[in-house]
Tab-separated table of C-alpha atoms in Angstrom:
chain	number	residue	atom	x	y	z
P	1	MET	CA	77.239	115.431	66.434
P	2	THR	CA	74.476	112.914	65.952
P	3	THR	CA	71.210	114.232	66.116
P	4	ASN	CA	68.983	110.627	66.236
P	5	ILE	CA	70.803	109.694	69.326
P	6	LYS	CA	68.806	106.212	70.035
P	7	PRO	CA	68.620	103.644	73.393
P	8	SER	CA	71.935	101.279	72.803
P	9	LEU	CA	71.546	97.458	73.582
P	10	TYR	CA	73.537	98.039	76.137
P	11	ASP	CA	71.292	100.129	78.308
P	12	PHE	CA	69.378	96.624	79.045
P	13	THR	CA	69.313	93.543	81.009
P	14	LYS	CA	68.925	90.795	79.975
P	15	LYS	CA	65.251	90.783	81.350
P	16	GLU	CA	64.187	93.802	79.647
P	17	LEU	CA	65.661	93.189	76.385
P	18	GLN	CA	63.550	89.213	75.873
P	19	ALA	CA	60.744	91.957	76.765
P	20	LEU	CA	61.132	94.038	73.935
P	21	VAL	CA	62.911	90.365	71.516
P	22	LYS	CA	60.690	87.615	70.390
P	23	PRO	CA	61.253	84.828	70.139
P	24	SER	CA	63.322	84.937	73.769
P	25	PHE	CA	66.500	82.722	72.274
P	26	ARG	CA	67.213	85.650	69.966
P	27	VAL	CA	67.733	87.165	73.306
P	28	ASN	CA	70.859	84.844	74.047
P	29	GLN	CA	72.145	84.967	70.631
P	30	ILE	CA	72.220	88.988	70.904
P	31	PHE	CA	73.945	88.831	74.755
P	32	GLY	CA	76.590	86.503	72.675
P	33	TRP	CA	77.461	89.180	70.020
P	34	LEU	CA	77.386	92.329	72.717
P	35	TYR	CA	79.437	90.676	75.190
P	36	HIS	CA	81.235	87.508	73.834
P	37	GLN	CA	82.033	88.559	70.331
P	38	TYR	CA	82.104	92.708	71.347
P	39	ALA	CA	79.508	93.140	67.872
P	40	GLU	CA	79.962	96.547	66.760
P	41	ASN	CA	76.703	96.902	64.307
P	42	PHE	CA	73.723	94.467	64.106
P	43	ASP	CA	75.229	93.550	60.909
P	44	ASP	CA	77.812	91.751	62.239
P	45	MET	CA	75.047	89.694	64.115
P	46	LYS	CA	75.167	86.461	61.292
P	47	ASN	CA	72.921	84.257	63.435
P	48	ILE	CA	70.054	86.996	63.644
P	49	PRO	CA	67.421	87.116	60.588
P	50	LYS	CA	67.776	90.440	58.469
P	51	SER	CA	64.641	91.157	59.504
P	52	LEU	CA	65.070	91.377	62.669
P	53	ARG	CA	68.011	93.456	62.599
P	54	GLU	CA	66.675	96.258	60.620
P	55	GLU	CA	63.843	96.172	63.203
P	56	LEU	CA	66.428	96.390	66.157
P	57	ALA	CA	68.438	99.316	63.761
P	58	GLN	CA	65.315	101.010	63.221
P	59	LYS	CA	65.339	101.708	67.334
P	60	TYR	CA	68.674	101.499	69.054
P	61	ILE	CA	72.420	101.432	67.796
P	62	VAL	CA	74.624	98.807	69.675
P	63	ASN	CA	77.880	100.572	70.947
P	64	PRO	CA	76.946	104.502	72.159
P	65	LEU	CA	80.556	104.954	72.074
P	66	THR	CA	83.022	106.412	69.673
P	67	ILE	CA	87.048	106.003	70.617
P	68	ILE	CA	88.564	109.636	69.532
P	69	ASN	CA	91.851	109.151	70.673
P	70	LYS	CA	93.935	106.760	73.292
P	71	GLU	CA	97.113	107.386	74.866
P	72	GLU	CA	99.388	104.919	76.260
P	73	SER	CA	101.679	105.117	79.448
P	74	SER	CA	105.331	103.912	79.787
P	75	ASP	CA	103.428	101.456	82.553
P	76	GLY	CA	101.489	100.239	79.960
P	77	THR	CA	98.390	101.919	80.987
P	78	ILE	CA	95.648	103.469	78.182
P	79	LYS	CA	93.989	106.793	78.582
P	80	TYR	CA	91.046	106.665	76.383
P	81	LEU	CA	89.378	109.559	74.741
P	82	LEU	CA	85.605	108.216	74.157
P	83	GLU	CA	82.636	110.023	72.049
P	84	MET	CA	79.061	110.183	72.965
P	85	GLN	CA	75.913	110.337	70.362
P	86	ASP	CA	75.538	113.905	71.995
P	87	GLY	CA	79.236	114.665	71.090
P	88	LYS	CA	80.218	114.603	74.730
P	89	THR	CA	83.189	113.112	75.979
P	90	MET	CA	84.668	111.733	78.919
P	91	GLU	CA	87.790	109.185	79.671
P	92	ALA	CA	88.036	105.539	80.556
P	93	VAL	CA	91.270	103.863	81.657
P	94	TRP	CA	92.968	100.595	81.148
P	95	LEU	CA	95.453	99.510	83.823
P	96	LYS	CA	97.691	96.600	83.688
P	97	MET	CA	97.812	95.291	87.653
P	98	LYS	CA	100.179	92.386	86.518
P	99	ASP	CA	102.031	91.622	83.985
P	100	THR	CA	102.467	87.678	82.884
P	101	GLN	CA	104.076	85.120	84.497
P	102	CYS	CA	105.766	82.671	82.817
P	103	ASP	CA	107.669	79.381	84.016
P	104	GLU	CA	111.400	78.050	83.540
P	105	ASN	CA	109.795	77.157	79.827
P	106	GLY	CA	108.223	79.946	79.289
P	107	GLU	CA	105.217	78.558	79.380
P	108	ILE	CA	101.896	80.668	81.094
P	109	ILE	CA	101.026	79.889	84.085
P	110	GLN	CA	98.956	83.494	85.433
P	111	GLU	CA	97.906	85.739	82.935
P	112	ALA	CA	98.290	89.522	83.338
P	113	LYS	CA	95.656	90.607	85.449
P	114	TYR	CA	93.999	94.195	84.099
P	115	THR	CA	91.418	96.502	85.737
P	116	ILE	CA	89.434	99.498	83.588
P	117	CYS	CA	88.806	102.667	85.358
P	118	VAL	CA	84.709	103.796	84.458
P	119	SER	CA	83.452	107.245	84.841
P	120	THR	CA	79.974	108.031	85.354
P	121	GLN	CA	79.367	111.095	84.685
P	122	VAL	CA	80.724	113.779	82.252
P	123	GLY	CA	81.988	115.669	84.648
P	124	CYS	CA	81.525	116.157	88.282
P	125	LYS	CA	79.527	118.232	91.085
P	126	VAL	CA	80.944	117.169	93.896
P	127	GLY	CA	83.771	120.024	92.885
P	128	CYS	CA	86.988	118.648	94.896
P	129	SER	CA	89.638	121.309	95.213
P	130	PHE	CA	92.170	118.982	94.120
P	131	CYS	CA	90.426	117.771	91.300
P	132	LEU	CA	90.976	117.966	87.623
P	133	THR	CA	87.145	116.622	86.312
P	134	ALA	CA	85.545	119.319	88.706
P	135	LYS	CA	87.445	122.297	87.059
P	136	GLY	CA	85.205	121.656	84.332
P	137	GLY	CA	81.792	121.313	85.944
P	138	PHE	CA	79.125	119.505	85.134
P	139	THR	CA	77.577	117.892	82.303
P	140	ARG	CA	75.337	115.020	82.788
P	141	ASP	CA	74.946	111.579	84.109
P	142	LEU	CA	75.680	108.709	81.661
P	143	THR	CA	73.563	106.415	81.027
P	144	ALA	CA	73.483	102.431	82.283
P	145	GLY	CA	74.243	101.689	78.656
P	146	GLU	CA	77.556	104.484	78.614
P	147	ILE	CA	78.832	102.703	81.862
P	148	VAL	CA	78.350	99.340	79.997
P	149	ALA	CA	79.945	100.135	76.980
P	150	GLN	CA	83.166	101.480	78.716
P	151	VAL	CA	83.848	97.712	79.611
P	152	VAL	CA	83.147	96.622	76.658
P	153	THR	CA	84.902	98.764	74.439
P	154	LEU	CA	88.311	98.956	75.852
P	155	LYS	CA	87.990	94.668	76.624
P	156	ARG	CA	88.254	94.658	72.542
P	157	ASP	CA	90.293	97.309	71.891
P	158	ASN	CA	92.436	95.338	74.024
P	159	ASP	CA	91.920	91.905	72.865
P	160	HIS	CA	90.715	91.216	75.732
P	161	LYS	CA	88.462	88.022	75.534
P	162	HIS	CA	85.079	88.171	77.500
P	163	ASN	CA	85.461	85.172	80.137
P	164	ARG	CA	89.353	86.606	80.849
P	165	LYS	CA	88.727	88.287	84.705
P	166	ILE	CA	88.105	91.862	84.874
P	167	ASN	CA	88.307	93.956	87.760
P	168	ILE	CA	86.531	97.228	87.019
P	169	VAL	CA	86.638	100.139	89.973
P	170	TYR	CA	84.462	102.859	89.614
P	171	MET	CA	86.930	105.615	90.136
P	172	GLY	CA	87.324	107.944	86.695
P	173	MET	CA	84.880	111.088	85.955
P	174	GLY	CA	82.402	111.747	88.118
P	175	GLU	CA	80.683	110.819	91.667
P	176	PRO	CA	79.258	107.280	90.925
P	177	LEU	CA	76.299	107.871	93.980
P	178	ASP	CA	75.178	111.289	92.121
P	179	ASN	CA	74.304	108.512	89.695
P	180	LEU	CA	72.783	105.675	91.394
P	181	ASP	CA	70.426	104.286	89.315
P	182	ASN	CA	72.235	104.278	86.528
P	183	LEU	CA	75.124	102.925	87.843
P	184	ALA	CA	73.127	100.201	89.834
P	185	LYS	CA	71.596	99.117	86.589
P	186	ALA	CA	75.119	98.768	84.911
P	187	ILE	CA	76.627	96.525	87.906
P	188	GLU	CA	74.008	94.448	87.464
P	189	ILE	CA	74.221	94.302	83.768
P	190	PHE	CA	77.973	93.677	84.009
P	191	LYS	CA	77.022	90.323	86.782
P	192	GLU	CA	74.615	88.656	84.037
P	193	ASP	CA	75.442	85.020	83.675
P	194	ASP	CA	75.209	85.247	79.844
P	195	GLY	CA	77.456	88.627	79.438
P	196	LEU	CA	80.734	89.317	80.861
P	197	CYS	CA	79.800	87.509	84.356
P	198	ILE	CA	81.770	90.423	86.281
P	199	SER	CA	80.498	89.408	90.228
P	200	GLY	CA	79.711	91.749	92.590
P	201	LYS	CA	83.160	91.222	93.915
P	202	ARG	CA	85.148	92.486	91.398
P	203	GLN	CA	83.490	95.755	91.421
P	204	THR	CA	84.453	98.460	93.754
P	205	VAL	CA	82.534	101.779	93.929
P	206	SER	CA	84.152	104.680	94.744
P	207	THR	CA	82.533	107.514	96.436
P	208	SER	CA	83.607	111.014	98.189
P	209	GLY	CA	81.426	110.486	100.816
P	210	LEU	CA	76.952	110.889	99.850
P	211	SER	CA	76.658	109.591	103.427
P	212	ASN	CA	72.472	109.031	102.429
P	213	LYS	CA	73.324	107.066	99.123
P	214	ILE	CA	75.994	104.647	100.789
P	215	ASP	CA	73.297	103.696	102.623
P	216	GLN	CA	70.485	103.138	99.390
P	217	LEU	CA	74.122	101.260	97.622
P	218	GLY	CA	73.580	99.076	100.472
P	219	GLN	CA	70.193	98.692	100.887
P	220	MET	CA	70.394	97.274	96.888
P	221	ASP	CA	73.184	94.869	98.148
P	222	LEU	CA	74.550	94.443	94.713
P	223	GLY	CA	77.427	92.587	96.051
P	224	VAL	CA	80.037	95.864	95.714
P	225	HIS	CA	82.822	96.915	97.202
P	226	ILE	CA	83.179	100.380	98.591
P	227	ALA	CA	85.872	102.729	98.598
P	228	ILE	CA	85.299	106.454	100.740
P	229	SER	CA	87.644	109.120	99.332
P	230	LEU	CA	88.214	110.239	102.278
P	231	HIS	CA	91.509	112.341	101.745
P	232	ALA	CA	91.053	114.279	105.584
P	233	VAL	CA	90.532	113.206	109.516
P	234	ASP	CA	88.932	116.707	110.358
P	235	ASP	CA	86.075	118.447	108.553
P	236	GLU	CA	87.698	122.013	108.616
P	237	LEU	CA	90.048	120.345	106.039
P	238	ARG	CA	87.644	118.329	104.589
P	239	SER	CA	85.778	120.737	103.565
P	240	GLU	CA	88.793	122.722	101.943
P	241	LEU	CA	89.292	119.365	99.835
P	242	ILE	CA	85.457	118.351	99.555
P	243	PRO	CA	82.901	121.269	99.868
P	244	MET	CA	79.965	118.704	99.887
P	245	ASN	CA	81.601	117.702	103.163
P	246	LYS	CA	79.235	120.743	104.898
P	247	ALA	CA	76.649	118.970	104.007
P	248	HIS	CA	77.885	114.816	104.312
P	249	ASN	CA	80.400	115.140	107.285
P	250	ILE	CA	83.126	112.136	108.536
P	251	ASN	CA	80.906	111.235	111.055
P	252	SER	CA	77.746	110.770	108.717
P	253	ILE	CA	80.073	109.175	106.257
P	254	ILE	CA	82.177	106.750	109.026
P	255	GLU	CA	78.225	105.263	110.370
P	256	ALA	CA	77.226	104.989	107.033
P	257	VAL	CA	79.842	102.940	106.152
P	258	LYS	CA	79.103	100.470	109.514
P	259	ARG	CA	76.042	100.353	108.272
P	260	PHE	CA	77.041	98.859	104.943
P	261	PRO	CA	77.225	95.343	104.077
P	262	ILE	CA	80.319	93.449	103.408
P	263	ASP	CA	82.068	90.296	102.677
P	264	THR	CA	82.741	89.043	105.707
P	265	ARG	CA	86.361	88.598	104.104
P	266	LYS	CA	86.763	91.616	103.056
P	267	ARG	CA	86.928	95.603	104.109
P	268	VAL	CA	86.276	98.828	103.480
P	269	MET	CA	88.635	100.633	101.306
P	270	PHE	CA	89.602	104.284	102.770
P	271	GLU	CA	91.459	106.689	100.227
P	272	TYR	CA	93.464	108.776	101.766
P	273	LEU	CA	94.942	111.672	99.214
P	274	VAL	CA	97.826	112.694	100.794
P	275	ILE	CA	99.479	116.099	99.858
P	276	LYS	CA	102.455	118.132	100.787
P	277	GLY	CA	101.947	120.027	103.904
P	278	LYS	CA	98.055	119.475	104.592
P	279	ASN	CA	97.068	116.068	105.480
P	280	ASP	CA	100.742	113.965	105.172
P	281	ASP	CA	102.021	114.740	108.809
P	282	ILE	CA	101.922	112.230	111.704
P	283	GLY	CA	99.326	114.251	113.945
P	284	SER	CA	96.585	113.070	110.839
P	285	ALA	CA	98.263	109.901	111.312
P	286	LYS	CA	96.944	109.712	115.110
P	287	LYS	CA	93.760	110.390	113.943
P	288	LEU	CA	93.041	108.547	111.448
P	289	VAL	CA	93.651	105.625	113.418
P	290	LYS	CA	91.426	106.940	115.797
P	291	LEU	CA	88.843	107.165	113.325
P	292	LEU	CA	88.349	104.305	111.477
P	293	HIS	CA	88.496	102.086	114.776
P	294	GLY	CA	86.626	98.988	115.183
P	295	ILE	CA	86.435	99.818	111.385
P	296	LYS	CA	87.794	96.277	109.376
P	297	ALA	CA	88.772	99.365	107.535
P	298	LYS	CA	92.324	99.014	104.859
P	299	VAL	CA	94.000	102.592	104.362
P	300	ASN	CA	94.900	102.763	100.579
P	301	LEU	CA	97.404	106.231	100.691
P	302	ILE	CA	97.585	108.178	96.973
P	303	TYR	CA	100.033	110.337	95.776
P	304	PHE	CA	98.624	113.965	94.929
P	305	ASN	CA	98.968	114.291	91.566
P	306	PRO	CA	99.607	117.660	89.992
P	307	TYR	CA	98.588	119.086	86.743
P	308	PRO	CA	99.071	122.770	85.828
P	309	GLY	CA	97.085	125.641	87.649
P	310	THR	CA	96.962	123.505	91.175
P	311	ASP	CA	98.115	124.670	94.392
P	312	TYR	CA	98.902	121.241	95.589
P	313	ASP	CA	102.162	119.753	95.961
P	314	ARG	CA	102.764	116.148	95.639
P	315	PRO	CA	104.452	114.593	98.877
P	316	THR	CA	107.814	113.307	99.550
P	317	ARG	CA	108.618	109.480	99.411
P	318	ASP	CA	109.514	109.309	103.043
P	319	ASP	CA	106.574	111.466	104.525
P	320	MET	CA	104.193	108.892	102.534
P	321	VAL	CA	106.863	105.645	104.144
P	322	ALA	CA	106.624	106.789	107.510
P	323	PHE	CA	102.797	108.092	107.650
P	324	GLN	CA	102.146	104.381	106.047
P	325	GLU	CA	104.615	102.916	108.682
P	326	TYR	CA	102.530	104.127	111.792
P	327	LEU	CA	99.000	103.645	110.617
P	328	ILE	CA	100.416	99.679	109.968
P	329	LYS	CA	101.707	100.276	113.917
P	330	HIS	CA	98.720	100.988	114.827
P	331	GLY	CA	96.675	98.025	113.766
P	332	LEU	CA	95.450	99.012	110.399
P	333	LEU	CA	96.421	97.778	107.066
P	334	CYS	CA	97.696	100.531	105.021
P	335	THR	CA	98.790	100.159	101.187
P	336	ILE	CA	100.638	103.121	98.965
P	337	ARG	CA	99.248	103.318	95.355
P	338	ASP	CA	101.615	103.601	93.244
P	339	SER	CA	100.133	106.439	90.485
P	340	LYS	CA	99.880	104.888	87.127
P	341	GLY	CA	99.535	106.610	83.593
P	342	ILE	CA	101.314	109.850	85.658
P	343	ASP	CA	102.368	110.792	82.086
P	344	ILE	CA	99.664	110.658	79.947
P	345	SER	CA	97.560	112.730	83.219
P	346	ALA	CA	95.449	109.162	83.410
P	347	ALA	CA	95.994	109.030	87.434
P	348	CYS	CA	93.145	109.985	90.481
P	349	GLY	CA	92.252	113.449	89.747
P	350	GLN	CA	93.848	113.882	86.274
P	351	LEU	CA	90.432	112.799	83.795
P	352	LYS	CA	88.121	115.819	82.466
P	353	GLU	CA	86.306	116.318	79.561
P	354	GLN	CA	88.048	117.058	75.974
P	355	SER	CA	87.251	118.191	72.732
P	356	LYS	CA	88.309	116.289	69.713
P	357	LEU	CA	91.633	115.933	69.141
């Protein structure tokens, strides 16, 4: 474990770095090394004077994360175990969403599309009964730099150039809105024009429903999408699945969503984890239609992903399709999410802190 913990350069916005590093044109160079060249240390920054590199190295580090292990799924998903300076670990996931498309001559007409599933905490306070991450309890928030470095690290490891588009989903370990200040700063850093230039519309914040924090995120007007982990249509079941529902019930979440600023061309995503015998019946589908009436919503049905020791079961394909068809028939846009990386425990609700492997 490293005892001399230093701030990472990924902790700073460009404006903050300009206040720390003079002359300011050096910041442009440093930003290029960080976000375009994916530099791992100060010695890589060849056009920065040695004296400045040495000065920076005394106070800061470049990348606060080390890849400890990675597992690749049969579907191309890669799960990363990442260690931080204090020896704590967390997981991030590289997801291939669409394959490369070629014409009849073998020429690439569309590059493969990727999404990075990012963690915001080590562990989680929410304690959802269906989630493996919650079993280990909560350890600490990630810094903005540790959030940002996940994307840089995975892009570098997959030789994904800085100007290739990518989507970010804050759906890894932790409740993003429980670490709102660091989350918001990371979002702003991702959006920097001279950095990765990942717009808000390519970033989705998934929350288990901290209604007051949904309002705070909306007031920041960061341009991000929001996804609500709803999972139930009545407070009794939702409190069983998500104990925090007792403080942030369904009605408070729905009202906060109605206040949240969204792109008029987009919809609010409602994630609905389908558990066999719990919420997979048509009666629940009817209640969901009523609950979301008047909201420009999209429902994403998610299979429960089993793990050792769970009391819940995965629903059948027939029940999933029947649920989807009912929602569509009654005016809701609805998709079924194919679980990616389930064979390497990289799917929703399967991430956790681990010891070194």
